[in-house]
PDB file of C-alpha atoms in Angstrom:
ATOM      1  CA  UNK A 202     162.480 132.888 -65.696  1.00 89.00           C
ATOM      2  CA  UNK A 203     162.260 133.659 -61.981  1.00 96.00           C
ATOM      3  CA  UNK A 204     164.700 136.650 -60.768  1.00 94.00           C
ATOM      4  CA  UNK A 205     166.821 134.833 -58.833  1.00 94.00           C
ATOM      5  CA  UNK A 206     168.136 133.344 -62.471  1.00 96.00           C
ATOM      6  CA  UNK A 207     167.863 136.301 -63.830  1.00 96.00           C
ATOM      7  CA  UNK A 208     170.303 137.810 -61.258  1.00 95.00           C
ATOM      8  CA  UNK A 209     172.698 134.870 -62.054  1.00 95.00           C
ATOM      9  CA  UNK A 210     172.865 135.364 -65.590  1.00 94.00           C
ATOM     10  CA  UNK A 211     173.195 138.750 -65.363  1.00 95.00           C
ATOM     11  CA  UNK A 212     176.328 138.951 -62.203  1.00 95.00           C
ATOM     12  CA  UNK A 213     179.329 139.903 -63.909  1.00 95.00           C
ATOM     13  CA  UNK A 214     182.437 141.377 -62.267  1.00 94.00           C
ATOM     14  CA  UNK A 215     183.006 144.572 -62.226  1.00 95.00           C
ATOM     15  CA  UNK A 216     186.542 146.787 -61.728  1.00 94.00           C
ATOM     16  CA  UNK A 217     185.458 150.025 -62.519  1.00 93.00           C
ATOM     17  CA  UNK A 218     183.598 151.486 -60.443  1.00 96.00           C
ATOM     18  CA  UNK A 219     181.774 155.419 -59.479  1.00 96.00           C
ATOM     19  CA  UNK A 220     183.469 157.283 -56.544  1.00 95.00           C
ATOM     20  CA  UNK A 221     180.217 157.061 -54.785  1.00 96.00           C
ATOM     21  CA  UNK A 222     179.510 155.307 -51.946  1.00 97.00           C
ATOM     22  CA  UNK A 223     177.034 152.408 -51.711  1.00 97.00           C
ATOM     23  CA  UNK A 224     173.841 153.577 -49.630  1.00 96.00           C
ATOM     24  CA  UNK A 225     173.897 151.808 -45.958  1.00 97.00           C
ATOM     25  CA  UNK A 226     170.502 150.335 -46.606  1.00 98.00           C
ATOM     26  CA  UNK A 227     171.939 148.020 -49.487  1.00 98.00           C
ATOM     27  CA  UNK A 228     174.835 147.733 -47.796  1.00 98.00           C
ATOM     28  CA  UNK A 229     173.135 146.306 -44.765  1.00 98.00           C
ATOM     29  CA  UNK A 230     171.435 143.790 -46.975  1.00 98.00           C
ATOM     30  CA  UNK A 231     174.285 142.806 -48.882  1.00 98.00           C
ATOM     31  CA  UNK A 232     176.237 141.516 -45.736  1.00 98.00           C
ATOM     32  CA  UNK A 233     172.806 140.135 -44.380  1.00 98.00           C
ATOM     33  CA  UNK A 234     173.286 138.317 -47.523  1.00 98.00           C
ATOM     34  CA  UNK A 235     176.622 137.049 -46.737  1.00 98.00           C
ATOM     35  CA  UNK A 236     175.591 136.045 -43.073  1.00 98.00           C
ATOM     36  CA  UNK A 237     173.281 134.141 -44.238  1.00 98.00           C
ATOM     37  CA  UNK A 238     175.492 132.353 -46.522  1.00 98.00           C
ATOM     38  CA  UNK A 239     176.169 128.073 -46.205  1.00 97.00           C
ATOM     39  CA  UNK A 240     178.996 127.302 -43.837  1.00 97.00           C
ATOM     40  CA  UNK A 241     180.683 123.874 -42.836  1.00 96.00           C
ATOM     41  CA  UNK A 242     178.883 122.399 -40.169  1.00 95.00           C
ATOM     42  CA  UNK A 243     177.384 125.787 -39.568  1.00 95.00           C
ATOM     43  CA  UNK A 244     180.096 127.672 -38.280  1.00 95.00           C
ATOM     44  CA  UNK A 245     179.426 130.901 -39.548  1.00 97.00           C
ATOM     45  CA  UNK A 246     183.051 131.395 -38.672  1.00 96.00           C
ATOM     46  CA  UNK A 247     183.413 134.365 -41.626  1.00 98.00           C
ATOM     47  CA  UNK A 248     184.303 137.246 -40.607  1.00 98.00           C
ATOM     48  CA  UNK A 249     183.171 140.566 -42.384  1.00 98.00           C
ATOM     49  CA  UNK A 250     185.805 143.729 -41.984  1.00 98.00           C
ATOM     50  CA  UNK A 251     183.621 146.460 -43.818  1.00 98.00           C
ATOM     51  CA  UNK A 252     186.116 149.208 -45.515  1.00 98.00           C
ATOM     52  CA  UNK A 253     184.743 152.229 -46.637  1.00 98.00           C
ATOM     53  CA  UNK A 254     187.819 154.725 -45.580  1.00 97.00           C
ATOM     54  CA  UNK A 255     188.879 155.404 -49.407  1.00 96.00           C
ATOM     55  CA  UNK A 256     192.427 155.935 -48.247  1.00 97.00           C
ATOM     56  CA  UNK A 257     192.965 152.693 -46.723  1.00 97.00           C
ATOM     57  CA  UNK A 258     191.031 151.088 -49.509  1.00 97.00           C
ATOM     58  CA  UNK A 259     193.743 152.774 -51.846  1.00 96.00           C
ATOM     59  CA  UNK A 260     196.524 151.824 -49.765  1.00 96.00           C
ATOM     60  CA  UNK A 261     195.735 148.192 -49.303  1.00 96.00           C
ATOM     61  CA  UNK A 262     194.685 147.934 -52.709  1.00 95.00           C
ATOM     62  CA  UNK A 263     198.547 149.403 -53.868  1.00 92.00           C
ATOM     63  CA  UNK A 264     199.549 146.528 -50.986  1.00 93.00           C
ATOM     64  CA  UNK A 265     198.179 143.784 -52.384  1.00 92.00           C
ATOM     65  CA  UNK A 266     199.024 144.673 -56.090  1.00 90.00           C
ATOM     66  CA  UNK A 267     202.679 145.016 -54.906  1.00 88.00           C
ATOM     67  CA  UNK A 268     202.055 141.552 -53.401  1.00 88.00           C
ATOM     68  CA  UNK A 269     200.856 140.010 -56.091  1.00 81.00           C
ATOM     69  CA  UNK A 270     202.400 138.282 -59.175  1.00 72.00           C
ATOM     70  CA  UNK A 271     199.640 137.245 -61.375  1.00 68.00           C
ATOM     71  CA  UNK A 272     200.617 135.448 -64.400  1.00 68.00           C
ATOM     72  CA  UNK A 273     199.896 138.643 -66.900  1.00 66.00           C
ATOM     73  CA  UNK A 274     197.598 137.956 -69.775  1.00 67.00           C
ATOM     74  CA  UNK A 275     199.127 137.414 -73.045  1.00 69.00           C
ATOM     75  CA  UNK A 276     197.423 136.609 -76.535  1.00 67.00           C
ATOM     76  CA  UNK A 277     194.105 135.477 -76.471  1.00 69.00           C
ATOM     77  CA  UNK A 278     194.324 134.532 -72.678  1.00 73.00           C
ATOM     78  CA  UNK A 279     193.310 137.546 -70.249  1.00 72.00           C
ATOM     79  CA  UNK A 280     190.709 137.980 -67.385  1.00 79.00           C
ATOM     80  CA  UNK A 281     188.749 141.244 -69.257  1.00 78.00           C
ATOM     81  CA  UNK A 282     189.298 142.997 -72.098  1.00 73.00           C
ATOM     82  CA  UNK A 283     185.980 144.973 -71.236  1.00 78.00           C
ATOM     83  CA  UNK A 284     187.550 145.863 -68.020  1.00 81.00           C
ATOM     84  CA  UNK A 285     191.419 144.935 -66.963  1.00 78.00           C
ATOM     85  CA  UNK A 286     192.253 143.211 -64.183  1.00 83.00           C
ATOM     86  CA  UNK A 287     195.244 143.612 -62.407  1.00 81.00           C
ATOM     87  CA  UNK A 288     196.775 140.369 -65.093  1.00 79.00           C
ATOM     88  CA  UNK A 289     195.567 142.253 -68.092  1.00 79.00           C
ATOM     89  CA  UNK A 290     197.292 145.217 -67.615  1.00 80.00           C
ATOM     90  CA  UNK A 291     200.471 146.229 -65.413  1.00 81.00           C
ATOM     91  CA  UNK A 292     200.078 149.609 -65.544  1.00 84.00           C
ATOM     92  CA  UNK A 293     196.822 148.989 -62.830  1.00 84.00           C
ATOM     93  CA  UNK A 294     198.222 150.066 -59.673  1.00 87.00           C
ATOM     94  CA  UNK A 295     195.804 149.372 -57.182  1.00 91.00           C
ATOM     95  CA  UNK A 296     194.170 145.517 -57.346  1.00 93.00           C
ATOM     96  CA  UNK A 297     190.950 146.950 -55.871  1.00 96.00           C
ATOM     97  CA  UNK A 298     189.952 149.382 -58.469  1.00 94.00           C
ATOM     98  CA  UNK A 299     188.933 152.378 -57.001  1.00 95.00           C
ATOM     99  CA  UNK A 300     185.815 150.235 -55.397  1.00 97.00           C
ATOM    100  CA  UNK A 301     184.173 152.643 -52.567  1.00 98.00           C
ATOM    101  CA  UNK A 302     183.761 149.760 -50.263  1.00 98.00           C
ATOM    102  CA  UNK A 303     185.653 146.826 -49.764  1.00 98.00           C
ATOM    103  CA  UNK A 304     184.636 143.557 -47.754  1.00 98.00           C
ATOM    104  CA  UNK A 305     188.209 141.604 -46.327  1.00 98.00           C
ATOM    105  CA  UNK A 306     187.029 138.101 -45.607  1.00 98.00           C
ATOM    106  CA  UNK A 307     189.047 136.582 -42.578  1.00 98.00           C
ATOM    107  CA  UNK A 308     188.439 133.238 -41.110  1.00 98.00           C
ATOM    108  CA  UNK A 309     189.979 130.628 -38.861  1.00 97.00           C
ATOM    109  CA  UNK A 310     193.458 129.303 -39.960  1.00 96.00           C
ATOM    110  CA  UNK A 311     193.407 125.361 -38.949  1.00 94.00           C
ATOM    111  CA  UNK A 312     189.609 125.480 -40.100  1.00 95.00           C
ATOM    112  CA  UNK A 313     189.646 122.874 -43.457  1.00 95.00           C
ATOM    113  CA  UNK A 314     186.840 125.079 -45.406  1.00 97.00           C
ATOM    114  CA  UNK A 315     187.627 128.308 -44.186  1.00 97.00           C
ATOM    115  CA  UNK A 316     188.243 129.423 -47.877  1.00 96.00           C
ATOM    116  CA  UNK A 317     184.697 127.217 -49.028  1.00 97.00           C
ATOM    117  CA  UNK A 318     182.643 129.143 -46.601  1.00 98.00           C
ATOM    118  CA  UNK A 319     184.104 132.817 -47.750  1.00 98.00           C
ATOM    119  CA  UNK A 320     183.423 132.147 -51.283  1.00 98.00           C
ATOM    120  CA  UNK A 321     179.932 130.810 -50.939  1.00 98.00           C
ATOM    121  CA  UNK A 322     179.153 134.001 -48.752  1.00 98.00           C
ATOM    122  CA  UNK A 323     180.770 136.047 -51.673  1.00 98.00           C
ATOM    123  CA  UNK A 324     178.849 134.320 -54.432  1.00 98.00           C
ATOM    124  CA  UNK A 325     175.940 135.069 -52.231  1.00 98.00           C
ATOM    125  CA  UNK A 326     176.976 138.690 -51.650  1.00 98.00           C
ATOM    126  CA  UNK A 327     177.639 139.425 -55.503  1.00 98.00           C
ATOM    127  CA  UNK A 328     174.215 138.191 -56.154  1.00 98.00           C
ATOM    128  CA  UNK A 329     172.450 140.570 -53.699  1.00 98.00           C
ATOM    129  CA  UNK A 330     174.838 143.115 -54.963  1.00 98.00           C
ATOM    130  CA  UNK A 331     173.798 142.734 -58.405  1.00 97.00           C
ATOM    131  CA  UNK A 332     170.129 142.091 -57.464  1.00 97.00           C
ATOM    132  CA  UNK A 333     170.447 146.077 -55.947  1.00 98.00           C
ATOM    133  CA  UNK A 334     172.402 147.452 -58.359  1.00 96.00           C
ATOM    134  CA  UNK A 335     175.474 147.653 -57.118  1.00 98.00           C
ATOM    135  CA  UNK A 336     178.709 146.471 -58.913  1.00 97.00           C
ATOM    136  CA  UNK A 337     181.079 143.824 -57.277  1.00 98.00           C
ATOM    137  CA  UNK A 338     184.369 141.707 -57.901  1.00 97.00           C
ATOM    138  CA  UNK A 339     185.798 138.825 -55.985  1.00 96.00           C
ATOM    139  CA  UNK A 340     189.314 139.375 -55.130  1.00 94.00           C
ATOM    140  CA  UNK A 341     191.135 136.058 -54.001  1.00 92.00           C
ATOM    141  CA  UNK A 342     194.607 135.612 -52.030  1.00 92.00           C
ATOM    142  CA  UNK A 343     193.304 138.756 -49.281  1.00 94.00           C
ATOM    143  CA  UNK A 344     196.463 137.937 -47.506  1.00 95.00           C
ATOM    144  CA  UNK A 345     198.330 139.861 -49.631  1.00 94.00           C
ATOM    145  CA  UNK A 346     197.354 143.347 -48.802  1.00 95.00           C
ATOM    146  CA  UNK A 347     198.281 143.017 -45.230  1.00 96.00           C
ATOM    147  CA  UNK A 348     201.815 141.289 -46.260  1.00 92.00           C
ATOM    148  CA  UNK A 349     203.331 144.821 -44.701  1.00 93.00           C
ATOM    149  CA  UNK A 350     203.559 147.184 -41.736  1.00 96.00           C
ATOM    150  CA  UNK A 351     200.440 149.072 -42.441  1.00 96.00           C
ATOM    151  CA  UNK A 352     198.447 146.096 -42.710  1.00 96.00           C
ATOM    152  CA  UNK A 353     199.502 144.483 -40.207  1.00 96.00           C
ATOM    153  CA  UNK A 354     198.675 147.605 -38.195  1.00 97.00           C
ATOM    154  CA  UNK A 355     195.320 147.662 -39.454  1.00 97.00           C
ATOM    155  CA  UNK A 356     194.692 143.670 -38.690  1.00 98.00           C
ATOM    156  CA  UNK A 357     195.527 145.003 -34.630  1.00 97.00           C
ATOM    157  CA  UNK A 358     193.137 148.169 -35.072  1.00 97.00           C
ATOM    158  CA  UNK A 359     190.146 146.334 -36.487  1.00 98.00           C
ATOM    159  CA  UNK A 360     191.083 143.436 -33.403  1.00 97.00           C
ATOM    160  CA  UNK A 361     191.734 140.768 -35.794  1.00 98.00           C
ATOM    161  CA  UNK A 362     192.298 137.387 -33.883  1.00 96.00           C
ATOM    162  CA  UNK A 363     195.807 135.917 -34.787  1.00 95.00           C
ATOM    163  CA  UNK A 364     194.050 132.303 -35.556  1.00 97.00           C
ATOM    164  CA  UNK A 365     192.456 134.198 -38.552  1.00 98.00           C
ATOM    165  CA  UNK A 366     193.696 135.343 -41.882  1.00 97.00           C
ATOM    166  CA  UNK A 367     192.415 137.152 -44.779  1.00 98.00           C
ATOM    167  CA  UNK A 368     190.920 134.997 -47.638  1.00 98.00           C
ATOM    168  CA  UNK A 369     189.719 137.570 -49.824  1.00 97.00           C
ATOM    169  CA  UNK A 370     187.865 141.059 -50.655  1.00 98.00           C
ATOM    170  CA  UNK A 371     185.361 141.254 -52.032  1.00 98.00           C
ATOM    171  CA  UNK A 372     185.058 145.135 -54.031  1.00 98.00           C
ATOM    172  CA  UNK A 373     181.395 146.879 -53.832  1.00 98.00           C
ATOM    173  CA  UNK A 374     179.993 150.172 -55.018  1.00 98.00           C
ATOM    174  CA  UNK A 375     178.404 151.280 -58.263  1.00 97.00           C
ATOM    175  CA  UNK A 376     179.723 150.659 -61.521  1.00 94.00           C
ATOM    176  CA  UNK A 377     181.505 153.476 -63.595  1.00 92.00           C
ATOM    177  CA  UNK A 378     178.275 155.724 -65.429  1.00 91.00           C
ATOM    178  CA  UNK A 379     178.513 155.387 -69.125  1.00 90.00           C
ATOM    179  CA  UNK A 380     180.262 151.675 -68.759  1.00 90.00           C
ATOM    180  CA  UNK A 381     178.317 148.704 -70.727  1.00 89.00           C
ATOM    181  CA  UNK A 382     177.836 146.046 -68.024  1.00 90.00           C
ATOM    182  CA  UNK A 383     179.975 143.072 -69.254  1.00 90.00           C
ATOM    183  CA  UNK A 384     178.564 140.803 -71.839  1.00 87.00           C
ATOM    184  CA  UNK A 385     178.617 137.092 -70.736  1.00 88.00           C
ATOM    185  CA  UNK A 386     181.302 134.855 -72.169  1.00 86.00           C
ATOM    186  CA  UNK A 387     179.891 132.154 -74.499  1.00 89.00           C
ATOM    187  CA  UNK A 388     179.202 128.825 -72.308  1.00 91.00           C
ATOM    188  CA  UNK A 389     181.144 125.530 -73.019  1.00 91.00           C
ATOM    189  CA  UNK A 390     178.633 122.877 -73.443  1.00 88.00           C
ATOM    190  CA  UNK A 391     181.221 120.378 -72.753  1.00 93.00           C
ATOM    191  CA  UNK A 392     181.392 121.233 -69.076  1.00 94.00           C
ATOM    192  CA  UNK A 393     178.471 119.165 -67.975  1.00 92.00           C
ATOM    193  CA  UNK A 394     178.996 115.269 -68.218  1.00 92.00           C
ATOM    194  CA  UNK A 395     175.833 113.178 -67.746  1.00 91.00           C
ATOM    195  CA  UNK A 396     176.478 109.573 -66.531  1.00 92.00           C
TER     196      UNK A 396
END
């Protein structure tokens, strides 16, 4: 199997993650990644706002949680029981986990695949991640962490154009020593229809 498969099968999502930072080498070629990502019509209209203030990261993270009302898990239907997501469990205060870095994807408001061409760079971002060793976890609805005054302070500091919005973050950094990396779910062979 070439590695490129092998990094596919092996991505998972991670929400626990080490206190450490991610080195700026990887870093560097995980957004390289992400530039180099598909876009409609080749826009490359994405923009990348690159968090690694853990404050801030806390703070939005507390933001968006606030923000957010995910139907929570009940039964036999939940994101992770390996590792919670903000659904699973409602005692998780902060919807970015702790994650050293965090990516806020922002792109044009009237543009029709805005949201296609942040989650193709994100796939393509996870799979570098994963490729370096570095755990990740696509967050969706970014809008939410900057639905207050801090946020929308933050949008002005890092000169965020008002014709943009945040799609989503996408959490980076290493995952939590001692953790098992996720085991895949089984795959539904009745996904793929031949005709």
């Amino acid at each position: 199997m070439n590695e490129i498969m092998k990094t596919v099968l092996h991505r998972r999502a991670i929400r626990r993650f080490d206190s450490k930072q991610i080195q700026e080498d990887i870093l560097q070629q995980i957004l390289e990644a992400g530039l180099y990502a598909p876009s409609a019509g080749g826009k490359q209209g994405v923009i990348f706002a690159v968090s690694q203030n853990r404050e801030v990261n806390i703070k939005l993270g507390r933001i968006k949680r606030a923000n957010s009302h995910p139907r929570m898990a009940v039964g036999f239907h939940y994101v992770s029981r390996e590792q919670p997501s903000i659904a699973d469990d409602p005692n998780l205060t902060d919807a970015f986990y702790g994650a050293p870095t965090v990516i806020t994807m922002f792109a044009p408001r009237n543009f029709l695949f805005s949201s296609e061409d942040c989650a193709v760079a994100a796939e393509n971002m996870m799979l570098a991640a994963d490729s370096l060793g570095v755990g990740s976890c696509y967050i969706g609805q970014g809008w939410t962490a900057f639905a207050d005054p801090f946020g929308q302070e933050l949008l002005r500091q890092w000169r965020i154009r008002p014709d943009y919005y945040a799609v989503m973050q996408l959490l980076l950094g290493y995952p939590r020593p001692g953790d098992v990396h996720p085991i895949a779910k089984p795959r539904r062979s009745d996904r793929i229809l031949r005709v």
